PDB file of C-alpha atoms in Angstrom:
ATOM      1  CA  UNK A   1     -27.507  10.415  35.988  1.00  0.00           C
ATOM      2  CA  UNK A   2     -25.059   8.257  34.077  1.00  0.00           C
ATOM      3  CA  UNK A   3     -27.448   8.062  31.169  1.00  0.00           C
ATOM      4  CA  UNK A   4     -27.831  11.858  31.028  1.00  0.00           C
ATOM      5  CA  UNK A   5     -24.062  12.342  30.968  1.00  0.00           C
ATOM      6  CA  UNK A   6     -23.767   9.842  28.166  1.00  0.00           C
ATOM      7  CA  UNK A   7     -26.444  11.617  26.149  1.00  0.00           C
ATOM      8  CA  UNK A   8     -24.728  14.955  26.544  1.00  0.00           C
ATOM      9  CA  UNK A   9     -21.355  13.565  25.484  1.00  0.00           C
ATOM     10  CA  UNK A  10     -22.981  11.751  22.624  1.00  0.00           C
ATOM     11  CA  UNK A  11     -24.519  15.015  21.403  1.00  0.00           C
ATOM     12  CA  UNK A  12     -21.167  16.755  21.551  1.00  0.00           C
ATOM     13  CA  UNK A  13     -19.558  13.917  19.618  1.00  0.00           C
ATOM     14  CA  UNK A  14     -22.212  14.129  16.939  1.00  0.00           C
ATOM     15  CA  UNK A  15     -21.514  17.819  16.461  1.00  0.00           C
ATOM     16  CA  UNK A  16     -17.780  17.197  16.145  1.00  0.00           C
ATOM     17  CA  UNK A  17     -18.247  14.326  13.739  1.00  0.00           C
ATOM     18  CA  UNK A  18     -20.723  16.367  11.737  1.00  0.00           C
ATOM     19  CA  UNK A  19     -18.022  18.962  11.118  1.00  0.00           C
ATOM     20  CA  UNK A  20     -15.446  16.324  10.203  1.00  0.00           C
ATOM     21  CA  UNK A  21     -17.774  14.647   7.726  1.00  0.00           C
ATOM     22  CA  UNK A  22     -17.787  17.774   5.581  1.00  0.00           C
ATOM     23  CA  UNK A  23     -14.139  17.083   4.752  1.00  0.00           C
ATOM     24  CA  UNK A  24     -14.315  13.449   3.670  1.00  0.00           C
ATOM     25  CA  UNK A  25     -15.429  11.714   0.514  1.00  0.00           C
ATOM     26  CA  UNK A  26     -19.197  11.438   0.023  1.00  0.00           C
ATOM     27  CA  UNK A  27     -19.122   7.663  -0.389  1.00  0.00           C
ATOM     28  CA  UNK A  28     -17.344   7.330   2.933  1.00  0.00           C
ATOM     29  CA  UNK A  29     -19.971   9.537   4.606  1.00  0.00           C
ATOM     30  CA  UNK A  30     -22.682   7.195   3.312  1.00  0.00           C
ATOM     31  CA  UNK A  31     -20.733   4.232   4.682  1.00  0.00           C
ATOM     32  CA  UNK A  32     -20.498   5.890   8.113  1.00  0.00           C
ATOM     33  CA  UNK A  33     -24.222   6.523   8.086  1.00  0.00           C
ATOM     34  CA  UNK A  34     -24.880   2.884   7.186  1.00  0.00           C
ATOM     35  CA  UNK A  35     -22.747   1.762  10.150  1.00  0.00           C
ATOM     36  CA  UNK A  36     -24.653   4.095  12.483  1.00  0.00           C
ATOM     37  CA  UNK A  37     -28.016   2.800  11.219  1.00  0.00           C
ATOM     38  CA  UNK A  38     -26.866  -0.795  11.749  1.00  0.00           C
ATOM     39  CA  UNK A  39     -25.802  -0.266  15.369  1.00  0.00           C
ATOM     40  CA  UNK A  40     -28.045  -2.152  17.837  1.00  0.00           C
ATOM     41  CA  UNK A  41     -30.504   0.102  19.619  1.00  0.00           C
ATOM     42  CA  UNK A  42     -30.580  -2.014  22.781  1.00  0.00           C
ATOM     43  CA  UNK A  43     -26.970  -1.480  23.903  1.00  0.00           C
ATOM     44  CA  UNK A  44     -27.005  -0.882  27.707  1.00  0.00           C
ATOM     45  CA  UNK A  45     -25.858   2.572  28.788  1.00  0.00           C
ATOM     46  CA  UNK A  46     -22.847   1.265  30.744  1.00  0.00           C
ATOM     47  CA  UNK A  47     -21.570  -0.742  27.748  1.00  0.00           C
ATOM     48  CA  UNK A  48     -22.068   2.202  25.387  1.00  0.00           C
ATOM     49  CA  UNK A  49     -20.207   4.472  27.804  1.00  0.00           C
ATOM     50  CA  UNK A  50     -17.418   1.931  28.110  1.00  0.00           C
ATOM     51  CA  UNK A  51     -16.885   1.867  24.338  1.00  0.00           C
ATOM     52  CA  UNK A  52     -17.077   5.656  24.214  1.00  0.00           C
ATOM     53  CA  UNK A  53     -14.178   5.821  26.658  1.00  0.00           C
ATOM     54  CA  UNK A  54     -12.226   3.114  24.808  1.00  0.00           C
ATOM     55  CA  UNK A  55     -11.886   4.562  21.326  1.00  0.00           C
ATOM     56  CA  UNK A  56      -8.776   2.506  20.539  1.00  0.00           C
ATOM     57  CA  UNK A  57     -10.522  -0.744  21.411  1.00  0.00           C
ATOM     58  CA  UNK A  58     -13.613   0.234  19.425  1.00  0.00           C
ATOM     59  CA  UNK A  59     -11.477   1.025  16.371  1.00  0.00           C
ATOM     60  CA  UNK A  60      -9.813  -2.396  16.641  1.00  0.00           C
ATOM     61  CA  UNK A  61     -13.141  -4.233  16.924  1.00  0.00           C
ATOM     62  CA  UNK A  62     -14.623  -2.387  13.944  1.00  0.00           C
ATOM     63  CA  UNK A  63     -11.504  -2.923  11.834  1.00  0.00           C
ATOM     64  CA  UNK A  64     -11.494  -6.667  12.520  1.00  0.00           C
ATOM     65  CA  UNK A  65     -15.210  -6.895  11.765  1.00  0.00           C
ATOM     66  CA  UNK A  66     -15.259  -4.769   8.610  1.00  0.00           C
ATOM     67  CA  UNK A  67     -11.907  -5.459   6.914  1.00  0.00           C
ATOM     68  CA  UNK A  68     -10.620  -8.758   5.498  1.00  0.00           C
ATOM     69  CA  UNK A  69      -7.659 -10.211   7.402  1.00  0.00           C
ATOM     70  CA  UNK A  70      -4.299  -8.847   6.275  1.00  0.00           C
ATOM     71  CA  UNK A  71      -2.551 -11.167   3.856  1.00  0.00           C
ATOM     72  CA  UNK A  72       0.454 -12.819   5.441  1.00  0.00           C
ATOM     73  CA  UNK A  73       3.771 -11.819   3.887  1.00  0.00           C
ATOM     74  CA  UNK A  74       5.625 -15.103   3.455  1.00  0.00           C
ATOM     75  CA  UNK A  75       8.663 -13.733   1.624  1.00  0.00           C
ATOM     76  CA  UNK A  76      11.649 -13.986   3.952  1.00  0.00           C
ATOM     77  CA  UNK A  77      15.201 -13.086   2.911  1.00  0.00           C
ATOM     78  CA  UNK A  78      17.801 -15.686   3.909  1.00  0.00           C
ATOM     79  CA  UNK A  79      20.889 -13.447   4.005  1.00  0.00           C
ATOM     80  CA  UNK A  80      22.920 -15.993   2.010  1.00  0.00           C
ATOM     81  CA  UNK A  81      23.740 -13.784  -0.947  1.00  0.00           C
ATOM     82  CA  UNK A  82      23.733 -10.130  -2.003  1.00  0.00           C
ATOM     83  CA  UNK A  83      24.997  -9.213  -5.476  1.00  0.00           C
ATOM     84  CA  UNK A  84      24.673  -5.949  -7.398  1.00  0.00           C
ATOM     85  CA  UNK A  85      23.381  -6.480 -10.940  1.00  0.00           C
ATOM     86  CA  UNK A  86      23.431  -3.689 -13.547  1.00  0.00           C
ATOM     87  CA  UNK A  87      20.398  -2.404 -15.444  1.00  0.00           C
ATOM     88  CA  UNK A  88      19.309  -5.057 -17.942  1.00  0.00           C
ATOM     89  CA  UNK A  89      16.543  -5.223 -20.546  1.00  0.00           C
ATOM     90  CA  UNK A  90      13.889  -7.903 -20.335  1.00  0.00           C
ATOM     91  CA  UNK A  91      14.259 -10.482 -23.132  1.00  0.00           C
ATOM     92  CA  UNK A  92      11.755 -10.396 -25.974  1.00  0.00           C
ATOM     93  CA  UNK A  93       9.740 -13.461 -26.893  1.00  0.00           C
ATOM     94  CA  UNK A  94      11.911 -13.922 -29.999  1.00  0.00           C
ATOM     95  CA  UNK A  95      15.108 -13.829 -27.934  1.00  0.00           C
ATOM     96  CA  UNK A  96      13.721 -16.411 -25.540  1.00  0.00           C
ATOM     97  CA  UNK A  97      12.615 -18.706 -28.359  1.00  0.00           C
ATOM     98  CA  UNK A  98      16.060 -18.550 -29.979  1.00  0.00           C
ATOM     99  CA  UNK A  99      17.515 -20.122 -26.818  1.00  0.00           C
ATOM    100  CA  UNK A 100      14.608 -22.269 -25.672  1.00  0.00           C
ATOM    101  CA  UNK A 101      12.474 -23.498 -28.564  1.00  0.00           C
ATOM    102  CA  UNK A 102       9.769 -24.939 -26.271  1.00  0.00           C
ATOM    103  CA  UNK A 103       8.588 -21.436 -25.297  1.00  0.00           C
ATOM    104  CA  UNK A 104       5.379 -20.337 -27.006  1.00  0.00           C
ATOM    105  CA  UNK A 105       4.555 -17.119 -25.166  1.00  0.00           C
ATOM    106  CA  UNK A 106       5.305 -14.977 -22.138  1.00  0.00           C
ATOM    107  CA  UNK A 107       2.567 -15.193 -19.517  1.00  0.00           C
ATOM    108  CA  UNK A 108       3.999 -12.263 -17.581  1.00  0.00           C
ATOM    109  CA  UNK A 109       7.272 -10.470 -16.985  1.00  0.00           C
ATOM    110  CA  UNK A 110       7.255  -8.135 -13.986  1.00  0.00           C
ATOM    111  CA  UNK A 111      11.021  -8.073 -13.525  1.00  0.00           C
ATOM    112  CA  UNK A 112      12.758  -4.726 -13.186  1.00  0.00           C
ATOM    113  CA  UNK A 113      15.011  -3.318 -15.898  1.00  0.00           C
ATOM    114  CA  UNK A 114      16.846  -1.068 -13.445  1.00  0.00           C
ATOM    115  CA  UNK A 115      20.066  -1.882 -11.601  1.00  0.00           C
ATOM    116  CA  UNK A 116      19.257  -4.012  -8.608  1.00  0.00           C
ATOM    117  CA  UNK A 117      20.731  -5.811  -5.620  1.00  0.00           C
ATOM    118  CA  UNK A 118      19.925  -9.515  -5.860  1.00  0.00           C
ATOM    119  CA  UNK A 119      19.064 -11.231  -2.590  1.00  0.00           C
ATOM    120  CA  UNK A 120      17.864 -14.742  -1.914  1.00  0.00           C
ATOM    121  CA  UNK A 121      14.588 -15.455  -0.159  1.00  0.00           C
ATOM    122  CA  UNK A 122      12.182 -18.253   0.668  1.00  0.00           C
ATOM    123  CA  UNK A 123       8.411 -18.363   1.073  1.00  0.00           C
ATOM    124  CA  UNK A 124       8.491 -21.160   3.634  1.00  0.00           C
ATOM    125  CA  UNK A 125       7.961 -20.281   7.273  1.00  0.00           C
ATOM    126  CA  UNK A 126      10.887 -20.772   9.646  1.00  0.00           C
ATOM    127  CA  UNK A 127       9.175 -23.791  11.223  1.00  0.00           C
ATOM    128  CA  UNK A 128       7.828 -25.156   7.921  1.00  0.00           C
ATOM    129  CA  UNK A 129       9.832 -28.214   6.920  1.00  0.00           C
ATOM    130  CA  UNK A 130       7.667 -29.678   4.169  1.00  0.00           C
ATOM    131  CA  UNK A 131       7.491 -28.727   0.515  1.00  0.00           C
ATOM    132  CA  UNK A 132       4.522 -26.770  -0.847  1.00  0.00           C
ATOM    133  CA  UNK A 133       2.831 -27.196  -4.205  1.00  0.00           C
ATOM    134  CA  UNK A 134       3.411 -24.505  -6.764  1.00  0.00           C
ATOM    135  CA  UNK A 135      -0.134 -23.171  -6.603  1.00  0.00           C
ATOM    136  CA  UNK A 136       0.531 -22.271  -2.972  1.00  0.00           C
ATOM    137  CA  UNK A 137       4.033 -21.112  -3.931  1.00  0.00           C
ATOM    138  CA  UNK A 138       2.643 -18.594  -6.434  1.00  0.00           C
ATOM    139  CA  UNK A 139       0.021 -17.422  -3.951  1.00  0.00           C
ATOM    140  CA  UNK A 140       2.724 -16.700  -1.389  1.00  0.00           C
ATOM    141  CA  UNK A 141       4.812 -14.838  -3.958  1.00  0.00           C
ATOM    142  CA  UNK A 142       1.967 -12.639  -5.222  1.00  0.00           C
ATOM    143  CA  UNK A 143       2.173  -9.795  -2.631  1.00  0.00           C
ATOM    144  CA  UNK A 144       5.828  -9.235  -3.625  1.00  0.00           C
ATOM    145  CA  UNK A 145       5.538  -9.747  -7.373  1.00  0.00           C
ATOM    146  CA  UNK A 146       7.313  -6.436  -8.124  1.00  0.00           C
ATOM    147  CA  UNK A 147      10.434  -7.660  -6.289  1.00  0.00           C
ATOM    148  CA  UNK A 148      10.842 -10.895  -8.255  1.00  0.00           C
ATOM    149  CA  UNK A 149      13.833 -11.049 -10.587  1.00  0.00           C
ATOM    150  CA  UNK A 150      13.600 -12.502 -14.068  1.00  0.00           C
ATOM    151  CA  UNK A 151      15.410 -14.055 -16.991  1.00  0.00           C
ATOM    152  CA  UNK A 152      17.867 -11.204 -17.614  1.00  0.00           C
ATOM    153  CA  UNK A 153      19.093 -11.433 -14.014  1.00  0.00           C
ATOM    154  CA  UNK A 154      19.206 -15.222 -14.214  1.00  0.00           C
ATOM    155  CA  UNK A 155      21.407 -15.215 -17.313  1.00  0.00           C
ATOM    156  CA  UNK A 156      23.669 -12.465 -15.966  1.00  0.00           C
ATOM    157  CA  UNK A 157      24.259 -14.282 -12.679  1.00  0.00           C
ATOM    158  CA  UNK A 158      25.047 -17.608 -14.362  1.00  0.00           C
ATOM    159  CA  UNK A 159      27.439 -15.848 -16.774  1.00  0.00           C
ATOM    160  CA  UNK A 160      29.264 -14.063 -13.919  1.00  0.00           C
ATOM    161  CA  UNK A 161      29.210 -16.886 -11.371  1.00  0.00           C
ATOM    162  CA  UNK A 162      33.008 -17.237 -11.187  1.00  0.00           C
ATOM    163  CA  UNK A 163      33.295 -13.674  -9.883  1.00  0.00           C
ATOM    164  CA  UNK A 164      31.356 -14.472  -6.709  1.00  0.00           C
ATOM    165  CA  UNK A 165      32.887 -17.130  -4.416  1.00  0.00           C
ATOM    166  CA  UNK A 166      29.971 -16.804  -1.982  1.00  0.00           C
ATOM    167  CA  UNK A 167      27.607 -17.756  -4.797  1.00  0.00           C
ATOM    168  CA  UNK A 168      29.819 -20.696  -5.811  1.00  0.00           C
ATOM    169  CA  UNK A 169      29.873 -21.927  -2.214  1.00  0.00           C
ATOM    170  CA  UNK A 170      26.090 -22.417  -2.414  1.00  0.00           C
ATOM    171  CA  UNK A 171      26.461 -24.810  -5.363  1.00  0.00           C
ATOM    172  CA  UNK A 172      24.771 -28.126  -4.638  1.00  0.00           C
ATOM    173  CA  UNK A 173      23.061 -26.807  -1.519  1.00  0.00           C
ATOM    174  CA  UNK A 174      20.166 -24.842  -3.037  1.00  0.00           C
ATOM    175  CA  UNK A 175      18.404 -24.084  -6.292  1.00  0.00           C
ATOM    176  CA  UNK A 176      17.243 -20.601  -7.281  1.00  0.00           C
ATOM    177  CA  UNK A 177      14.019 -19.538  -9.026  1.00  0.00           C
ATOM    178  CA  UNK A 178      13.738 -16.278 -10.969  1.00  0.00           C
ATOM    179  CA  UNK A 179       9.915 -16.065 -11.104  1.00  0.00           C
ATOM    180  CA  UNK A 180       9.706 -12.464 -12.298  1.00  0.00           C
ATOM    181  CA  UNK A 181       9.163 -14.127 -15.688  1.00  0.00           C
ATOM    182  CA  UNK A 182       6.698 -16.938 -16.338  1.00  0.00           C
ATOM    183  CA  UNK A 183       6.856 -18.545 -19.799  1.00  0.00           C
ATOM    184  CA  UNK A 184       4.250 -20.772 -21.429  1.00  0.00           C
ATOM    185  CA  UNK A 185       5.259 -23.841 -23.413  1.00  0.00           C
ATOM    186  CA  UNK A 186       3.641 -25.295 -26.508  1.00  0.00           C
ATOM    187  CA  UNK A 187       2.608 -28.308 -24.429  1.00  0.00           C
ATOM    188  CA  UNK A 188       0.829 -26.097 -21.883  1.00  0.00           C
ATOM    189  CA  UNK A 189       3.565 -26.189 -19.261  1.00  0.00           C
ATOM    190  CA  UNK A 190       4.421 -23.044 -17.342  1.00  0.00           C
ATOM    191  CA  UNK A 191       8.010 -22.453 -16.353  1.00  0.00           C
ATOM    192  CA  UNK A 192      10.286 -20.005 -14.563  1.00  0.00           C
ATOM    193  CA  UNK A 193      14.035 -19.473 -15.070  1.00  0.00           C
ATOM    194  CA  UNK A 194      15.900 -21.619 -12.592  1.00  0.00           C
ATOM    195  CA  UNK A 195      19.514 -22.291 -11.706  1.00  0.00           C
ATOM    196  CA  UNK A 196      20.774 -25.473 -10.086  1.00  0.00           C
ATOM    197  CA  UNK A 197      23.977 -27.464  -9.965  1.00  0.00           C
ATOM    198  CA  UNK A 198      25.238 -28.646 -13.346  1.00  0.00           C
ATOM    199  CA  UNK A 199      28.462 -30.504 -12.679  1.00  0.00           C
ATOM    200  CA  UNK A 200      30.873 -28.067 -11.036  1.00  0.00           C
ATOM    201  CA  UNK A 201      28.978 -24.991 -12.155  1.00  0.00           C
ATOM    202  CA  UNK A 202      25.579 -23.344 -11.892  1.00  0.00           C
ATOM    203  CA  UNK A 203      23.392 -24.219 -14.864  1.00  0.00           C
ATOM    204  CA  UNK A 204      20.769 -22.199 -16.720  1.00  0.00           C
ATOM    205  CA  UNK A 205      17.511 -24.098 -16.991  1.00  0.00           C
ATOM    206  CA  UNK A 206      13.756 -23.848 -16.305  1.00  0.00           C
ATOM    207  CA  UNK A 207      11.559 -25.265 -13.578  1.00  0.00           C
ATOM    208  CA  UNK A 208       7.983 -26.285 -14.293  1.00  0.00           C
ATOM    209  CA  UNK A 209       5.283 -24.718 -12.129  1.00  0.00           C
ATOM    210  CA  UNK A 210       3.477 -28.042 -12.050  1.00  0.00           C
ATOM    211  CA  UNK A 211       5.878 -29.322  -9.401  1.00  0.00           C
ATOM    212  CA  UNK A 212       6.655 -28.284  -5.841  1.00  0.00           C
ATOM    213  CA  UNK A 213       8.769 -25.726  -4.013  1.00  0.00           C
ATOM    214  CA  UNK A 214      11.206 -27.436  -1.668  1.00  0.00           C
ATOM    215  CA  UNK A 215      13.045 -26.486   1.499  1.00  0.00           C
ATOM    216  CA  UNK A 216      16.277 -26.030  -0.472  1.00  0.00           C
ATOM    217  CA  UNK A 217      14.521 -23.717  -2.946  1.00  0.00           C
ATOM    218  CA  UNK A 218      15.305 -20.010  -3.075  1.00  0.00           C
ATOM    219  CA  UNK A 219      13.715 -17.061  -4.837  1.00  0.00           C
ATOM    220  CA  UNK A 220      15.824 -14.309  -6.437  1.00  0.00           C
ATOM    221  CA  UNK A 221      14.428 -10.969  -5.296  1.00  0.00           C
ATOM    222  CA  UNK A 222      15.468  -7.321  -5.285  1.00  0.00           C
ATOM    223  CA  UNK A 223      16.398  -5.758  -1.970  1.00  0.00           C
ATOM    224  CA  UNK A 224      13.803  -3.481  -0.393  1.00  0.00           C
TER     225      UNK A 224
END
């Protein structure tokens, strides 16, 4: 009797799904059919009925089996700083080379040219005390590449540092990357704008992406 009930419900479900399939993309219909063809034919009736009654659990199992694991979002704002920066143009290659002659080309510049609120963030987990190499650092940044601030924000912040006591209070405690821009050097080095202590002030320099990202490192990002 249980098996007959299951067959009747299964028939009804097929009819409903058949109607729904008319409204979805053809490629997706083919995918659904492939899943149905791949289902084992020796599933016991009680197990099949159990899954039929547990649609949420079945969806979860199929999602975990068919989709790659979600990429972990490592970017974590620290709450140490929040500064409004006006709309600024990205620097051209010529403008960069006039200030830093080692630069040969721009690998990428994803930084925004709109007004933005600068926040500080890290890509280290709360319980992660060790440094990470920059290959891992870039991998962790990649899901949030559109939020990374660049050279124009870096230069503006260094130029206006005296206006922000909270920023000055961080001097000597952290360094800040602005990896919205990655520049390539004539010697093959890759660098990002970077500000660190330079005497009693924040300096404007570059950090090579052949090194490591440390616990006292920060990333300049736009607020969400």
